Amino acid sequence: AGEGGWVRTGAGGWGLGAGAVGIEDATASSSMASAKRFEDLICWQLAAELSDLVDEMTSSGPASYDHDLKSQIRKSACKSPAQIAEAYARWDPADTANMLRIARASLAETQSHLLKGKKRNYWTPEIFDKAWTLSDRAMGATTNYMKERQRTAALEKQRLRTRTKAP
């Protein structure tokens, strides 16, 4: 797994835990196994970093004068880390996966606003590319976490069916 599969360890370093959820590798059995809190999730870290970057991008320059776009992109960018945190706190794999679908939608909304700002020449190509890459990485990590939670939910549902069929 690439960098996206790593989580922060208690010792302040990085480690690839049994349940690490990343961008390239989402084969782990449970993302909660490595993450002790939502801040440990790579998808949350990337989404939060994107939110901070969007705040910077809209604090000055042409984007700061477009109040509609500024408000919309800031709202969508700050929703995704909050939704990922809420997903983590839900514990039930199916509920978690559903909240992560919503977080992905907020990330896509942010990407749409980024493209609108790019079209209006609000940012330098370097700043736009940085934001786009960050949004793409956040989307990938969130998608992998969601898929892992969907697989876990399906397995739990299958186990429950198997138990109810047993004599």
XYZ file of N, CA and C in Angstrom:
501
model
N 0.841 -1.191 0.000
C 0.000 0.000 0.000
C 0.872 1.235 0.000
N 0.354 2.266 -0.597
C 1.071 3.533 -0.623
C 0.835 4.296 0.658
N 1.198 5.557 0.641
C 1.093 6.417 1.814
C -0.314 6.417 2.372
N -1.313 6.288 1.510
C -2.696 6.337 1.943
C -3.082 5.220 2.882
N -2.335 4.120 2.927
C -2.658 3.002 3.787
C -2.100 3.131 5.191
N -1.438 4.210 5.461
C -0.778 4.380 6.744
C -1.645 5.177 7.695
N -1.544 4.825 8.967
C -2.253 5.565 10.017
C -1.236 6.004 11.054
N -1.599 7.029 11.805
C -0.719 7.483 12.877
C -0.726 6.456 13.996
N 0.446 6.224 14.548
C 0.546 5.308 15.675
C 0.579 6.105 16.970
N 0.339 5.439 18.084
C 0.343 6.108 19.378
C 1.680 6.742 19.709
N 2.754 6.235 19.146
C 4.093 6.747 19.429
C 4.426 7.977 18.593
N 3.442 8.475 17.829
C 3.670 9.654 17.025
C 4.255 9.346 15.664
N 4.488 8.076 15.370
C 5.006 7.694 14.066
C 3.874 7.232 13.163
N 4.249 6.473 12.148
C 3.267 5.959 11.202
C 3.415 4.454 11.128
N 2.308 3.771 10.924
C 2.350 2.323 10.791
C 1.214 1.840 9.927
N 1.404 0.689 9.317
C 0.368 0.072 8.509
C -0.307 -0.965 9.381
N -1.433 -0.610 9.947
C -2.145 -1.501 10.854
C -2.955 -2.542 10.123
N -3.451 -3.506 10.891
C -4.243 -4.584 10.326
C -5.484 -4.046 9.629
N -5.961 -2.913 10.046
C -7.167 -2.374 9.446
C -6.952 -1.033 8.782
N -5.734 -0.740 8.385
C -5.479 0.568 7.782
C -6.251 0.718 6.493
N -6.817 1.857 6.302
C -7.569 2.132 5.092
C -6.816 3.186 4.314
N -6.531 2.891 3.062
C -5.767 3.851 2.285
C -6.348 4.057 0.914
N -5.536 4.592 0.054
C -5.981 4.902 -1.289
C -5.844 3.681 -2.186
N -4.688 3.052 -2.179
C -4.461 1.931 -3.077
C -4.940 0.602 -2.507
N -4.942 0.464 -1.192
C -5.204 -0.833 -0.577
C -6.272 -0.724 0.489
N -7.420 -1.314 0.201
C -8.510 -1.302 1.179
C -8.913 -2.730 1.509
N -7.933 -3.639 1.562
C -8.247 -5.041 1.766
C -8.304 -5.437 3.233
N -8.027 -4.546 4.118
C -7.998 -4.862 5.543
C -9.393 -5.200 6.056
N -9.453 -5.965 7.128
C -10.731 -6.446 7.635
C -11.526 -5.391 8.379
N -10.887 -4.467 9.034
C -11.639 -3.447 9.761
C -10.809 -2.204 9.948
N -11.282 -1.112 9.391
C -10.528 0.137 9.500
C -10.485 0.641 10.927
N -11.429 0.217 11.746
C -11.464 0.683 13.128
C -10.347 0.042 13.957
N -9.770 -1.051 13.479
C -8.740 -1.744 14.237
C -7.505 -0.882 14.453
N -7.169 -0.045 13.479
C -5.975 0.781 13.590
C -6.280 2.194 14.058
N -7.441 2.694 13.722
C -7.793 4.058 14.077
C -8.430 4.075 15.459
N -7.811 4.798 16.365
C -8.339 4.917 17.726
C -9.310 6.079 17.846
N -9.231 6.992 16.866
C -10.139 8.145 16.823
C -10.224 8.586 15.363
N -11.222 9.379 15.059
C -11.425 9.748 13.655
C -10.241 10.510 13.071
N -9.500 11.223 13.909
C -8.346 11.977 13.410
C -7.252 11.072 12.860
N -7.284 9.795 13.207
C -6.299 8.841 12.709
C -6.590 8.400 11.276
N -7.808 8.604 10.814
C -8.192 8.165 9.480
C -7.547 9.043 8.413
N -6.874 8.411 7.460
C -6.232 9.147 6.376
C -7.268 9.957 5.602
N -8.437 9.380 5.359
C -9.450 10.129 4.606
C -9.865 11.396 5.351
N -9.965 11.337 6.681
C -10.311 12.543 7.445
C -9.169 13.557 7.367
N -7.929 13.095 7.501
C -6.782 13.997 7.453
C -6.718 14.739 6.121
N -6.943 14.013 5.034
C -6.907 14.634 3.710
C -8.061 15.614 3.522
N -9.249 15.224 3.953
C -10.414 16.111 3.827
C -10.232 17.370 4.679
N -9.680 17.220 5.867
C -9.448 18.385 6.733
C -8.384 19.299 6.128
N -7.351 18.717 5.556
C -6.312 19.516 4.901
C -6.900 20.274 3.702
N -7.772 19.614 2.951
C -8.434 20.264 1.825
C -9.286 21.431 2.317
N -10.024 21.233 3.383
C -10.861 22.297 3.938
C -10.008 23.512 4.317
N -8.882 23.259 4.962
C -7.974 24.358 5.332
C -7.434 25.075 4.099
N -7.088 24.309 3.067
C -6.564 24.898 1.842
C -7.632 25.757 1.154
N -8.861 25.264 1.120
C -9.951 26.030 0.516
C -10.149 27.344 1.261
N -10.058 27.302 2.584
C -10.154 28.548 3.358
C -9.072 29.542 2.917
N -7.852 29.047 2.755
C -6.748 29.910 2.305
C -6.996 30.439 0.896
N -7.478 29.579 0.011
C -7.691 29.947 -1.384
C -8.782 31.000 -1.555
N -9.676 31.070 -0.599
C -10.803 32.005 -0.720
C -10.692 33.184 0.237
N -9.585 33.286 0.933
C -9.383 34.387 1.889
C -8.883 35.662 1.232
N -8.249 35.519 0.089
C -7.727 36.693 -0.605
C -7.801 36.437 -2.103
N -7.537 37.477 -2.862
C -7.560 37.348 -4.311
C -8.976 37.365 -4.869
N -9.098 37.059 -6.157
C -10.394 37.156 -6.829
C -11.493 36.295 -6.189
N -11.149 35.124 -5.714
C -12.163 34.236 -5.120
C -12.785 34.845 -3.875
N -12.056 35.689 -3.183
C -12.591 36.284 -1.953
C -13.720 37.275 -2.238
N -13.795 37.754 -3.477
C -14.837 38.717 -3.848
C -16.092 38.048 -4.412
N -15.977 36.779 -4.798
C -17.132 36.027 -5.308
C -17.799 35.366 -4.112
N -18.683 36.100 -3.468
C -19.245 35.650 -2.197
C -20.057 34.360 -2.319
N -20.743 34.168 -3.436
C -21.523 32.940 -3.615
C -20.599 31.721 -3.700
N -19.620 31.787 -4.597
C -18.705 30.652 -4.735
C -17.905 30.440 -3.459
N -17.446 31.514 -2.876
C -16.668 31.423 -1.633
C -17.466 30.694 -0.557
N -18.710 31.063 -0.379
C -19.570 30.431 0.632
C -19.828 28.961 0.300
N -20.137 28.683 -0.952
C -20.454 27.311 -1.358
C -19.263 26.375 -1.230
N -18.095 26.807 -1.687
C -16.929 25.919 -1.643
C -16.461 25.716 -0.202
N -16.543 26.757 0.612
C -16.156 26.601 2.016
C -17.104 25.644 2.740
N -18.399 25.754 2.476
C -19.361 24.853 3.119
C -19.130 23.408 2.698
N -18.980 23.176 1.404
C -18.792 21.800 0.946
C -17.472 21.225 1.444
N -16.431 22.038 1.475
C -15.115 21.558 1.918
C -15.096 21.251 3.410
N -15.837 22.012 4.204
C -15.806 21.737 5.651
C -16.788 20.630 6.042
N -17.735 20.301 5.166
C -18.674 19.221 5.487
C -18.016 17.841 5.451
N -17.134 17.605 4.485
C -16.608 16.249 4.320
C -15.819 15.740 5.520
N -14.915 16.492 6.146
C -14.254 15.934 7.336
C -15.243 15.690 8.478
N -16.243 16.562 8.609
C -17.248 16.366 9.661
C -18.063 15.103 9.396
N -18.394 14.849 8.148
C -19.163 13.653 7.809
C -18.341 12.383 7.990
N -17.052 12.455 7.700
C -16.175 11.297 7.931
C -16.067 11.022 9.429
N -15.945 12.073 10.227
C -15.896 11.906 11.685
C -17.193 11.275 12.186
N -18.317 11.750 11.675
C -19.603 11.180 12.081
C -19.705 9.721 11.661
N -19.227 9.412 10.469
C -19.244 8.022 10.000
C -18.459 7.126 10.942
N -17.275 7.570 11.319
C -16.431 6.790 12.222
C -17.148 6.530 13.545
N -17.861 7.521 14.052
C -18.518 7.401 15.358
C -19.743 6.504 15.332
N -20.250 6.186 14.174
C -21.463 5.381 14.081
C -21.229 3.905 14.397
N -20.069 3.384 14.223
C -19.688 2.012 14.535
C -20.364 0.967 13.659
N -21.654 1.065 13.436
C -22.326 0.077 12.590
C -21.794 0.213 11.161
N -21.268 -0.875 10.586
C -20.630 -0.770 9.273
C -21.551 -0.215 8.174
N -22.815 -0.621 8.153
C -23.724 -0.121 7.123
C -23.994 1.373 7.308
N -24.187 1.811 8.552
C -24.393 3.239 8.813
C -23.143 4.035 8.458
N -21.981 3.491 8.789
C -20.726 4.156 8.473
C -20.583 4.328 6.966
N -20.855 3.243 6.224
C -20.740 3.309 4.761
C -21.687 4.361 4.185
N -22.885 4.456 4.720
C -23.834 5.451 4.240
C -23.316 6.871 4.468
N -22.794 7.150 5.654
C -22.253 8.486 5.931
C -21.045 8.785 5.038
N -20.259 7.773 4.735
C -19.114 7.975 3.852
C -19.558 8.277 2.426
N -20.682 7.708 1.997
C -21.244 8.066 0.685
C -21.585 9.557 0.661
N -22.138 10.041 1.758
C -22.485 11.463 1.857
C -21.218 12.326 1.846
N -20.189 11.873 2.552
C -18.915 12.614 2.561
C -18.319 12.673 1.157
N -18.425 11.577 0.411
C -17.927 11.560 -0.968
C -18.671 12.589 -1.815
N -19.974 12.704 -1.585
C -20.763 13.688 -2.336
C -20.289 15.108 -2.017
N -19.963 15.369 -0.772
C -19.454 16.694 -0.398
C -18.095 16.947 -1.038
N -17.263 15.928 -1.117
C -15.967 16.081 -1.793
C -16.171 16.360 -3.283
N -17.128 15.670 -3.904
C -17.416 15.914 -5.321
C -17.945 17.334 -5.528
N -18.772 17.800 -4.608
C -19.270 19.174 -4.682
C -18.106 20.158 -4.607
N -17.157 19.905 -3.713
C -15.981 20.763 -3.599
C -15.196 20.753 -4.908
N -15.044 19.577 -5.510
C -14.331 19.499 -6.776
C -15.037 20.314 -7.867
N -16.351 20.261 -7.881
C -17.107 21.038 -8.852
C -16.855 22.543 -8.670
N -16.843 22.986 -7.422
C -16.563 24.399 -7.144
C -15.125 24.761 -7.505
N -14.196 23.839 -7.273
C -12.808 24.090 -7.670
C -12.713 24.316 -9.177
N -13.421 23.498 -9.935
C -13.402 23.655 -11.392
C -14.013 24.985 -11.819
N -15.075 25.395 -11.147
C -15.693 26.684 -11.459
C -14.695 27.820 -11.190
N -14.001 27.763 -10.058
C -13.003 28.788 -9.747
C -11.844 28.770 -10.723
N -11.451 27.584 -11.161
C -10.375 27.477 -12.158
C -10.813 28.139 -13.464
N -12.047 27.861 -13.878
C -12.576 28.439 -15.109
C -12.600 29.972 -15.031
N -12.834 30.497 -13.843
C -12.874 31.950 -13.641
C -11.493 32.540 -13.348
N -10.452 31.696 -13.401
C -9.060 32.130 -13.171
C -8.854 32.738 -11.785
N -9.474 32.153 -10.787
C -9.337 32.659 -9.425
C -8.020 32.258 -8.769
N -7.405 31.166 -9.238
C -6.205 30.643 -8.594
C -5.119 30.372 -9.627
N -3.895 30.343 -9.135
C -2.793 29.951 -10.015
C -2.942 28.462 -10.322
N -2.375 28.025 -11.438
C -2.438 26.589 -11.754
C -1.840 25.719 -10.640
N -0.790 26.229 -9.991
C -0.143 25.450 -8.928
C -1.071 25.258 -7.727
N -1.754 26.318 -7.338
C -2.669 26.220 -6.198
C -3.855 25.335 -6.547
N -4.405 25.507 -7.753
C -5.514 24.647 -8.168
C -5.074 23.191 -8.181
N -3.914 22.910 -8.774
C -3.426 21.525 -8.854
C -3.246 20.922 -7.462
N -2.739 21.717 -6.542
C -2.572 21.234 -5.164
C -3.926 20.866 -4.562
N -4.917 21.741 -4.732
C -6.250 21.476 -4.191
C -6.893 20.286 -4.885
N -6.735 20.206 -6.199
C -7.352 19.101 -6.943
C -6.734 17.764 -6.532
N -5.432 17.729 -6.438
C -4.755 16.487 -6.025
C -5.203 16.073 -4.622
N -5.280 17.025 -3.736
C -5.729 16.746 -2.368
C -7.172 16.243 -2.360
N -8.028 16.866 -3.144
C -9.431 16.429 -3.198
C -9.535 15.031 -3.794
N -8.721 14.743 -4.786
C -8.729 13.427 -5.418
C -8.240 12.347 -4.454
N -7.212 12.655 -3.697
C -6.696 11.709 -2.699
C -7.720 11.484 -1.581
N -8.380 12.563 -1.147
C -9.414 12.437 -0.115
C -10.565 11.573 -0.621
N -10.955 11.779 -1.873
C -12.020 10.981 -2.477
C -11.623 9.504 -2.531
N -10.399 9.229 -2.941
C -9.939 7.840 -3.034
C -9.897 7.153 -1.679
N -9.357 7.829 -0.685
C -9.265 7.236 0.652
C -10.654 7.042 1.259
N -11.548 7.994 1.050
C -12.910 7.879 1.573
C -13.645 6.741 0.879
N -13.451 6.607 -0.424
C -14.075 5.525 -1.184
C -13.608 4.168 -0.673
N -12.315 4.035 -0.426
C -11.806 2.756 0.061
C -12.327 2.433 1.456
N -12.411 3.406 2.310
C -12.980 3.202 3.653
C -14.449 2.787 3.523
N -15.182 3.441 2.628
C -16.583 3.113 2.414
C -16.730 1.670 1.910
N -15.919 1.293 0.942
C -15.989 -0.070 0.396
C -15.675 -1.114 1.463
N -14.701 -0.810 2.298
C -14.351 -1.746 3.379
C -15.524 -1.902 4.335
N -16.176 -0.812 4.689
C -17.338 -0.856 5.595
C -18.506 -1.576 4.927
N -18.675 -1.427 3.613
C -19.721 -2.152 2.894
C -19.455 -3.652 2.920
N -18.188 -4.046 2.713
C -17.841 -5.474 2.774
C -18.098 -6.036 4.166
N -17.710 -5.279 5.185
C -17.926 -5.726 6.561
C -19.414 -5.848 6.860
N -20.208 -4.898 6.400
C -21.660 -4.952 6.612
C -22.262 -6.172 5.928
N -21.801 -6.467 4.715
C -22.307 -7.633 3.992
C -21.946 -8.934 4.710
N -20.720 -9.006 5.222
C -20.308 -10.199 5.975
C -21.126 -10.371 7.249
N -21.375 -9.284 7.960
C -22.179 -9.360 9.175
C -23.602 -9.809 8.860
N -24.142 -9.313 7.781
C -25.495 -9.691 7.370
C -25.543 -11.177 7.011
N -24.498 -11.647 6.316
C -24.413 -13.060 5.942
C -24.286 -13.943 7.182
N -23.471 -13.541 8.140
C -23.315 -14.308 9.379
C -24.629 -14.372 10.149
N -25.342 -13.283 10.174
C -26.629 -13.240 10.867
C -27.621 -14.190 10.213
N -27.664 -14.206 8.884
C -28.535 -15.145 8.172
C -28.159 -16.583 8.453
N -26.862 -16.850 8.490
C -26.379 -18.205 8.752
C -26.772 -18.661 10.155
N -26.648 -17.777 11.133
C -27.021 -18.107 12.521
C -28.506 -18.365 12.663
N -29.331 -17.604 11.977
C -30.779 -17.785 12.112
C -31.258 -19.037 11.419
N -30.492 -19.564 10.453
C -30.859 -20.789 9.751
C -30.414 -22.043 10.514
N -29.456 -21.890 11.410
C -28.928 -23.061 12.154
C -30.014 -23.631 13.052
N -30.059 -24.996 13.189
C -31.100 -25.630 14.032
C -30.927 -25.350 15.493
